[in-house]
Amino acid sequence: MTPRSTPGASRSIPVHRALVARNSLRLRYLVISILSCWAVTLPGAQAQNGPCDLVLSGQVIDTHDHDALAFAEVYLPELERGAVADTAGRFRIADLCAGTYRVRVMHLGCEPVERTVTLKESMEMDFRLEHHAHELREAEIIRDRPDEHVGQAHTEVDKDAMERSSGRTLGEMIAVLPGVTTLNSGPTISKPMVHGLTGNRVLLLNQGIRQEDQQWGNEHAPNLDPFSSDRITVVKGAASVQYGSDAIGGVVITEPVELPREGPLSGEVRGVGMLNGQAIGGNGLLQGGVKGVHGLGWRVQGSGRSMGDSRAADYNLSNTGMHETGASAALGFRNHRWNASAYGSWYARELGILRAAHIGNLTDLQNAISSGTPWYIGDHTRTIAAPRQTVEHLLAKAEAGYAVNERGRLALTYGYQIDDRQEYDVRRADRSDTPALDLHLITHTGDAAYKHWLGKRVHGKVGLSGVYQENVNIPGTGIRPLIPNYRKQSGGAYLIEHFTATEKLELEAGARIERTHLLVAKYDATNLLILPEHDFLNHALSVGANWSVADSARIRFNLSNAFRPPHVSELYSEGLHHGSAAIEVGDASLRSERAVKGVIDLETALFNGRAHALVTAHASRINHFIYLRPSGYQLTIRGAFPVFNYVATDALISGLDASFDLRITGPFTWKLRASTVRGRDLANDEWLFQMPSDRVENSIAFAPRNTGTWKEVELAATSSFVFEQRRIPVDLDFTTPPPTYHLLGISASAARPLGKGELRVGLRGSNLFNTAYRDYLDRFRYYADARGIDIALWITYRFRNT
């Protein structure tokens, strides 16, 4: 770091210039649950009876000129196996069991197709791919390639699962996945946590663009509308090679929705209501092709949600209301060689911060933490008062791709983001409407990638990426900025190659190098303007494998090192962060985090496909691990607050995720989800602060087949245990961790035809016993209980004009 001082600089210098885990019982329950899943992955487990010696073979050709499509991909998703066609378009997949499979066929420049094949004996079939016309209307548009995450453990929340989560935040939607939890700041703010890591260690990709929206704060929830996508993918591994910095813990990807290329108008409308907080909301979507211009499609989407104060089991959580609005539009064109698209989205949210989290003196603060009851409880209201925050996020994206030849495709992506954040505190002299923090962030991102085929077995991509970012504090707050103005520039290059060793084994290796430059403008303790600079040069390596041990069993493995430069908030925070009701202090000497993480994913099917088990084991060593460590209390003119310092240590984090699904009999299915994480501070030889508690979830679902007019009927009951976190640093936290709690939930959903579309309805109940509890990963657990009982009702109508 090279600090520079400017003597005599005025404090009014223009903003842009200044920039230049109870022990035995709990263990028995958790171990038995996990081992029940682990046992089913032992060798010899088979999903099918009889020999598995059938062969599926054939040829992939062009629909119009009947030319062979060399190097086309033929893939069986259920087995995660496939083959690459030779130069004559011929393919062969051997050692298959009798059964019904989905077959996906893809080729550069062609529309992917998917067919269902019932294999009773070896068979040969041809696939015809369309270059110029979308004649197979039943073909599903497949957006992901089978090699997207070779070796990386990843899970998805699909469109239907997202629909059942209507009214929830992005973090709450994906928290149903094993290994994924949330770090909360009250009832309305949640940040995804993957394998014990959150914040700047979990990268969020919104429509393929890195989400840059002031996520450095624990109470800064992702500023996006999850219903602008129809699928969310969570990569549970260090993924810095492909995605760059901030992907140490994993990546949350809101997948872009494929635009229609032709056809009539279609869409959906949805309404949702929630009991707790008296919330209402909805979203709508319209899309279609453009008559006379094949390949050109469009989509518009909008949503809104409003809720008043949430309620705990025994009292109102005052000033926890929220209002949010979002909209997006997309236009795109695609043919056999070219594709181009433009996308824009806008998202705005205003939310209140729990009033009981802001306290006037140290004695009251200590009493509030020890009493177990908030010091302030008001009547329910939809009005949001200080302390509160408002955010607004704008994203514009342009993308273009060109198939250079049959073995390569070039893709260029540009993203422009504007993020505005205002945080309002309870202030004297009628100044509560003046923001105490007013930030304006502008980010430009650019990516260029070339995907290539090097013969029949090797394919991959090489790419360049860059980020330019400016953050400014808008004058007029009357308070010293929490974080300073800064300018950040970063650029990286990467190479990822895939090698199909055999029909059952695919390997992957990749490397990345990235440089980040940070220029900061701030005033020191003597009110002298200084301009410290930081340079970080980092690299990442990754190797992975996807091995189909048998048609019913698969092993996925990845070993990666990853990096993350410190954020400016970790370097230079100084003062009250009102959203988290804490004073935060940075350390300018912090260095880049360096991580090595190994993940192994074991998956198998059992009992002729009636059961499915998945176990993920992970371990990571992170040097210079940066975290907020409690360090006492401080009384300020704005009240008394706990103090947290950004510190660095070496950390070891490991854990296990498990899921097991069993179709018991007829329409009944049992599902088990369990996860455990252990984190050690190696430098201080103690447990890491704020690691997720062990948790186990069981559910029983009833889905009858014959229900008359109503289809897809499903009823489910869920039981969730979250255990007390006893693995904590000694005498560090302000209070002891909350005790073990148990929550019961129910859900019901069904669909039926209606007119030219389909009507879908659902009901969801959470915390049905109205249990009073606090979660260890809720920053506001010091002051109040979490939300009590909640009932949500959603109704969706999907339509398509013919």
PDB file of C-alpha atoms in Angstrom, residues 33 53 79 113 168 237-238 274 277 308 509 571 657 693 700-701 748:
ATOM      1  CA  SER A  33     -29.378 -39.563   9.654  1.00  0.00           C
ATOM      2  CA  ASP A  53     -25.134 -54.301 -21.416  1.00  0.00           C
ATOM      3  CA  LEU A  79     -26.954 -40.892 -15.695  1.00  0.00           C
ATOM      4  CA  VAL A 113     -33.412 -31.174 -28.747  1.00  0.00           C
ATOM      5  CA  ARG A 168     -39.673 -15.477   0.048  1.00  0.00           C
ATOM      6  CA  GLY A 237     -17.175 -25.291  -4.287  1.00  0.00           C
ATOM      7  CA  ALA A 238     -14.338 -22.856  -4.877  1.00  0.00           C
ATOM      8  CA  MET A 274     -48.766 -13.868   3.659  1.00  0.00           C
ATOM      9  CA  GLY A 277     -46.581  -9.101   8.246  1.00  0.00           C
ATOM     10  CA  GLY A 308     -45.830  -4.475   7.395  1.00  0.00           C
ATOM     11  CA  ALA A 509      -8.507 -28.672 -15.381  1.00  0.00           C
ATOM     12  CA  LEU A 571      -9.776  -2.303   4.969  1.00  0.00           C
ATOM     13  CA  ASP A 657     -24.237 -32.477   3.409  1.00  0.00           C
ATOM     14  CA  SER A 693     -25.433 -24.927  13.456  1.00  0.00           C
ATOM     15  CA  ILE A 700     -43.326 -36.582   3.976  1.00  0.00           C
ATOM     16  CA  ALA A 701     -45.024 -35.790   0.682  1.00  0.00           C
ATOM     17  CA  ALA A 748     -50.018 -28.035  -0.625  1.00  0.00           C
TER      18      ALA A 748
END
